[in-house]
PDB file of C-alpha atoms in Angstrom:
ATOM      1  CA  THR A   1     139.908  71.846  98.362  1.00 36.00           C
ATOM      2  CA  GLU A   2     139.651  68.163  98.252  1.00 44.00           C
ATOM      3  CA  SER A   3     138.247  66.951 101.609  1.00 44.00           C
ATOM      4  CA  GLY A   4     139.176  70.279 103.066  1.00 43.00           C
ATOM      5  CA  LYS A   5     142.742  69.023 103.555  1.00 45.00           C
ATOM      6  CA  ALA A   6     144.918  70.493 100.797  1.00 40.00           C
ATOM      7  CA  MET A   7     145.069  73.237  98.249  1.00 52.00           C
ATOM      8  CA  SER A   8     145.217  73.075  94.443  1.00 61.00           C
ATOM      9  CA  LEU A   9     147.795  71.159  92.559  1.00 54.00           C
ATOM     10  CA  ALA A  10     150.873  73.238  91.476  1.00 56.00           C
ATOM     11  CA  GLY A  11     154.542  72.849  90.871  1.00 68.00           C
ATOM     12  CA  PHE A  12     156.403  72.644  94.114  1.00 68.00           C
ATOM     13  CA  SER A  13     159.965  71.862  92.955  1.00 71.00           C
ATOM     14  CA  THR A  14     161.202  75.594  92.996  1.00 68.00           C
ATOM     15  CA  SER A  15     160.342  75.645  96.893  1.00 76.00           C
ATOM     16  CA  ALA A  16     162.650  72.632  97.605  1.00 82.00           C
ATOM     17  CA  THR A  17     166.148  72.688  98.821  1.00 89.00           C
ATOM     18  CA  VAL A  18     168.244  70.469  96.458  1.00 93.00           C
ATOM     19  CA  THR A  19     171.398  68.424  97.352  1.00 94.00           C
ATOM     20  CA  ALA A  20     173.222  65.886  95.146  1.00 95.00           C
ATOM     21  CA  SER A  21     175.606  62.944  95.596  1.00 96.00           C
ATOM     22  CA  SER A  22     178.183  64.914  93.672  1.00 94.00           C
ATOM     23  CA  VAL A  23     178.552  67.668  91.174  1.00 91.00           C
ATOM     24  CA  TRP A  24     180.896  68.090  88.297  1.00 89.00           C
ATOM     25  CA  ILE A  25     183.532  70.967  88.531  1.00 88.00           C
ATOM     26  CA  PRO A  26     185.679  71.439  85.387  1.00 84.00           C
ATOM     27  CA  ALA A  27     189.466  71.469  85.816  1.00 84.00           C
ATOM     28  CA  GLY A  28     190.491  74.988  86.859  1.00 85.00           C
ATOM     29  CA  ALA A  29     187.076  76.139  87.863  1.00 85.00           C
ATOM     30  CA  SER A  30     186.203  77.152  91.461  1.00 85.00           C
ATOM     31  CA  GLU A  31     182.445  76.761  91.055  1.00 83.00           C
ATOM     32  CA  PRO A  32     180.352  74.062  89.360  1.00 77.00           C
ATOM     33  CA  PRO A  33     178.576  75.274  86.210  1.00 70.00           C
ATOM     34  CA  SER A  34     175.801  72.708  86.706  1.00 78.00           C
ATOM     35  CA  PRO A  35     174.922  72.521  90.400  1.00 75.00           C
ATOM     36  CA  PRO A  36     171.904  70.575  91.798  1.00 82.00           C
ATOM     37  CA  GLN A  37     169.819  73.682  92.379  1.00 82.00           C
ATOM     38  CA  ARG A  38     169.437  73.938  88.598  1.00 80.00           C
ATOM     39  CA  LEU A  39     167.064  70.884  88.763  1.00 81.00           C
ATOM     40  CA  VAL A  40     164.352  73.180  89.942  1.00 78.00           C
ATOM     41  CA  ASP A  41     164.999  76.319  87.873  1.00 68.00           C
ATOM     42  CA  ARG A  42     162.233  75.614  85.340  1.00 70.00           C
ATOM     43  CA  LYS A  43     164.649  75.823  82.377  1.00 62.00           C
ATOM     44  CA  ALA A  44     164.667  72.225  81.140  1.00 59.00           C
ATOM     45  CA  ARG A  45     164.376  73.051  77.498  1.00 61.00           C
ATOM     46  CA  ASN A  46     167.669  74.610  76.891  1.00 60.00           C
ATOM     47  CA  ASP A  47     170.891  73.341  75.366  1.00 65.00           C
ATOM     48  CA  SER A  48     173.146  75.050  77.908  1.00 63.00           C
ATOM     49  CA  LEU A  49     174.856  72.937  80.681  1.00 66.00           C
ATOM     50  CA  GLU A  50     174.379  75.813  82.964  1.00 62.00           C
ATOM     51  CA  VAL A  51     170.637  75.055  83.390  1.00 67.00           C
ATOM     52  CA  VAL A  52     171.134  71.342  84.307  1.00 83.00           C
ATOM     53  CA  TRP A  53     172.697  69.318  87.038  1.00 89.00           C
ATOM     54  CA  VAL A  54     175.773  67.271  86.054  1.00 91.00           C
ATOM     55  CA  ALA A  55     177.152  64.796  88.595  1.00 93.00           C
ATOM     56  CA  ALA A  56     180.908  64.157  89.006  1.00 92.00           C
ATOM     57  CA  GLY A  57     180.609  60.585  88.241  1.00 91.00           C
ATOM     58  CA  ARG A  58     178.456  57.865  86.578  1.00 91.00           C
ATOM     59  CA  GLU A  59     177.619  55.354  89.291  1.00 93.00           C
ATOM     60  CA  ASN A  60     175.414  55.912  92.432  1.00 94.00           C
ATOM     61  CA  GLU A  61     174.387  59.375  91.605  1.00 96.00           C
ATOM     62  CA  SER A  62     171.320  60.947  92.960  1.00 97.00           C
ATOM     63  CA  ALA A  63     169.580  64.174  93.956  1.00 96.00           C
ATOM     64  CA  VAL A  64     167.399  64.989  96.866  1.00 96.00           C
ATOM     65  CA  LEU A  65     164.660  67.518  97.024  1.00 94.00           C
ATOM     66  CA  HIS A  66     163.582  68.516 100.506  1.00 96.00           C
ATOM     67  CA  TRP A  67     160.633  70.702 101.483  1.00 93.00           C
ATOM     68  CA  PRO A  68     160.444  72.619 104.850  1.00 93.00           C
ATOM     69  CA  ILE A  69     156.791  71.677 105.164  1.00 91.00           C
ATOM     70  CA  PRO A  70     154.961  68.583 103.748  1.00 94.00           C
ATOM     71  CA  VAL A  71     153.516  68.368 100.288  1.00 94.00           C
ATOM     72  CA  GLU A  72     151.055  65.812  98.738  1.00 95.00           C
ATOM     73  CA  VAL A  73     152.701  64.784  95.646  1.00 95.00           C
ATOM     74  CA  SER A  74     150.686  63.100  92.789  1.00 94.00           C
ATOM     75  CA  ARG A  75     153.079  63.477  89.756  1.00 94.00           C
ATOM     76  CA  PHE A  76     156.710  64.084  88.929  1.00 94.00           C
ATOM     77  CA  VAL A  77     158.066  65.063  85.432  1.00 93.00           C
ATOM     78  CA  LEU A  78     161.774  64.264  84.894  1.00 95.00           C
ATOM     79  CA  TYR A  79     163.564  65.990  82.138  1.00 93.00           C
ATOM     80  CA  GLY A  80     166.749  64.419  80.534  1.00 94.00           C
ATOM     81  CA  ILE A  81     169.656  66.605  79.306  1.00 92.00           C
ATOM     82  CA  ARG A  82     169.195  67.647  75.675  1.00 92.00           C
ATOM     83  CA  PRO A  83     171.655  66.093  73.231  1.00 93.00           C
ATOM     84  CA  ASN A  84     174.301  68.510  71.667  1.00 91.00           C
ATOM     85  CA  ARG A  85     176.595  66.581  69.255  1.00 91.00           C
ATOM     86  CA  ALA A  86     178.934  69.690  68.802  1.00 90.00           C
ATOM     87  CA  ARG A  87     179.582  69.615  72.607  1.00 89.00           C
ATOM     88  CA  GLY A  88     179.707  65.914  72.967  1.00 92.00           C
ATOM     89  CA  THR A  89     176.620  65.385  74.907  1.00 92.00           C
ATOM     90  CA  ASP A  90     174.426  62.442  74.145  1.00 95.00           C
ATOM     91  CA  LEU A  91     173.435  61.159  77.521  1.00 94.00           C
ATOM     92  CA  ARG A  92     170.423  58.962  77.671  1.00 96.00           C
ATOM     93  CA  VAL A  93     169.170  58.239  81.156  1.00 97.00           C
ATOM     94  CA  GLU A  94     167.355  54.834  80.806  1.00 97.00           C
ATOM     95  CA  SER A  95     165.990  54.457  84.342  1.00 97.00           C
ATOM     96  CA  CYS A  96     165.659  56.301  87.718  1.00 97.00           C
ATOM     97  CA  ARG A  97     164.390  55.257  91.021  1.00 98.00           C
ATOM     98  CA  ILE A  98     162.450  57.747  93.109  1.00 97.00           C
ATOM     99  CA  THR A  99     162.069  57.196  96.765  1.00 98.00           C
ATOM    100  CA  LEU A 100     159.638  59.442  98.749  1.00 97.00           C
ATOM    101  CA  PHE A 101     160.099  60.210 102.357  1.00 98.00           C
ATOM    102  CA  ARG A 102     157.913  61.618 105.175  1.00 97.00           C
ATOM    103  CA  ARG A 103     159.794  62.327 108.471  1.00 95.00           C
ATOM    104  CA  ASP A 104     162.830  60.289 107.319  1.00 95.00           C
ATOM    105  CA  LYS A 105     160.585  57.177 106.644  1.00 98.00           C
ATOM    106  CA  ILE A 106     159.916  55.770 103.154  1.00 98.00           C
ATOM    107  CA  ALA A 107     156.425  56.659 102.113  1.00 97.00           C
ATOM    108  CA  ALA A 108     156.628  55.237  98.599  1.00 97.00           C
ATOM    109  CA  ARG A 109     159.003  54.139  95.826  1.00 97.00           C
ATOM    110  CA  ILE A 110     159.045  54.028  92.097  1.00 96.00           C
ATOM    111  CA  ASP A 111     161.544  51.513  91.241  1.00 96.00           C
ATOM    112  CA  ASP A 112     161.755  52.220  87.441  1.00 96.00           C
ATOM    113  CA  THR A 113     160.818  55.379  85.715  1.00 96.00           C
ATOM    114  CA  GLY A 114     161.790  54.086  82.319  1.00 96.00           C
ATOM    115  CA  GLN A 115     163.766  56.359  79.939  1.00 97.00           C
ATOM    116  CA  VAL A 116     163.924  59.994  80.917  1.00 97.00           C
ATOM    117  CA  LEU A 117     163.376  62.087  77.827  1.00 96.00           C
ATOM    118  CA  PRO A 118     164.604  65.658  77.194  1.00 94.00           C
ATOM    119  CA  ASP A 119     161.011  66.732  76.656  1.00 93.00           C
ATOM    120  CA  GLY A 120     159.869  65.252  79.851  1.00 94.00           C
ATOM    121  CA  THR A 121     158.900  61.849  81.341  1.00 96.00           C
ATOM    122  CA  GLU A 122     155.792  61.961  83.486  1.00 96.00           C
ATOM    123  CA  ILE A 123     155.468  59.597  86.597  1.00 95.00           C
ATOM    124  CA  GLN A 124     152.079  59.391  87.989  1.00 95.00           C
ATOM    125  CA  LEU A 125     151.440  58.062  91.590  1.00 94.00           C
ATOM    126  CA  PRO A 126     148.649  57.992  94.213  1.00 96.00           C
ATOM    127  CA  PRO A 127     148.651  61.224  96.233  1.00 95.00           C
ATOM    128  CA  THR A 128     151.440  60.751  98.849  1.00 96.00           C
ATOM    129  CA  GLU A 129     152.344  63.021 101.538  1.00 96.00           C
ATOM    130  CA  ILE A 130     156.167  63.720 101.723  1.00 96.00           C
ATOM    131  CA  ASP A 131     158.761  66.097 102.732  1.00 96.00           C
ATOM    132  CA  SER A 132     161.628  64.801 100.562  1.00 97.00           C
ATOM    133  CA  ALA A 133     162.160  62.947  97.365  1.00 97.00           C
ATOM    134  CA  LYS A 134     165.391  61.166  96.275  1.00 98.00           C
ATOM    135  CA  VAL A 135     165.931  60.500  92.574  1.00 97.00           C
ATOM    136  CA  GLU A 136     168.625  58.076  91.795  1.00 97.00           C
ATOM    137  CA  ILE A 137     169.964  57.460  88.275  1.00 97.00           C
ATOM    138  CA  VAL A 138     170.016  53.776  87.897  1.00 97.00           C
ATOM    139  CA  ARG A 139     170.916  53.278  84.287  1.00 96.00           C
ATOM    140  CA  ALA A 140     172.321  55.583  81.597  1.00 97.00           C
ATOM    141  CA  ARG A 141     174.349  55.634  78.516  1.00 96.00           C
ATOM    142  CA  GLY A 142     176.337  58.318  76.679  1.00 95.00           C
ATOM    143  CA  ARG A 143     178.304  61.319  77.811  1.00 93.00           C
ATOM    144  CA  VAL A 144     177.975  64.963  78.982  1.00 91.00           C
ATOM    145  CA  ASN A 145     180.521  67.301  77.482  1.00 91.00           C
ATOM    146  CA  ARG A 146     182.526  64.279  76.421  1.00 94.00           C
ATOM    147  CA  LEU A 147     182.766  63.068  79.916  1.00 93.00           C
ATOM    148  CA  ARG A 148     181.407  59.743  81.265  1.00 95.00           C
ATOM    149  CA  VAL A 149     179.125  61.371  83.844  1.00 94.00           C
ATOM    150  CA  VAL A 150     175.356  61.585  84.362  1.00 96.00           C
ATOM    151  CA  GLY A 151     172.790  64.240  85.187  1.00 94.00           C
ATOM    152  CA  LEU A 152     169.367  65.519  84.714  1.00 94.00           C
ATOM    153  CA  ALA A 153     167.885  68.800  83.279  1.00 92.00           C
ATOM    154  CA  GLU A 154     164.825  69.239  85.568  1.00 92.00           C
ATOM    155  CA  LEU A 155     162.809  67.598  88.365  1.00 92.00           C
ATOM    156  CA  GLU A 156     159.122  68.980  88.308  1.00 91.00           C
ATOM    157  CA  THR A 157     156.986  68.091  91.328  1.00 89.00           C
ATOM    158  CA  ILE A 158     153.158  68.369  90.991  1.00 88.00           C
ATOM    159  CA  ALA A 159     151.750  68.465  94.447  1.00 89.00           C
ATOM    160  CA  ARG A 160     149.548  70.385  96.817  1.00 88.00           C
ATOM    161  CA  LEU A 161     150.349  71.931 100.153  1.00 85.00           C
ATOM    162  CA  VAL A 162     149.168  69.902 103.058  1.00 81.00           C
ATOM    163  CA  GLN A 163     147.353  71.822 105.694  1.00 72.00           C
TER     164      GLN A 163
END
């Protein structure tokens, strides 16, 4: 381990609890086909909306990952929703803001991730101890399923367990 303090780097998103500002539920449906927990299911490269998170709106939409124990994060990989012309999906997330928290206090912030690509956009940062991360969609164009909503396909967190 590095300085005896942490274990090896690994993907930690799947161990997070995920919540979102909103979730899209189609008319007549009782359950959302694209809930926020889909952000950590490791199925980013798929054309189905059943493996992504789709918000109910377009403005002020965000997702929060929360870990029960702290992790030391060094990288995030954000995946955009794949375009699907036949289904009316051409969403292009142009910018996100990532705010990292430790014990409800801001530990770090990435103000602009740049465009979030369907094949992944990597965000490097100095190793930072956190217990939650909020990803806000700041700017986007296009639609999902012909609707003016936003979403993301996957949030990958590369971190190590803090001991």
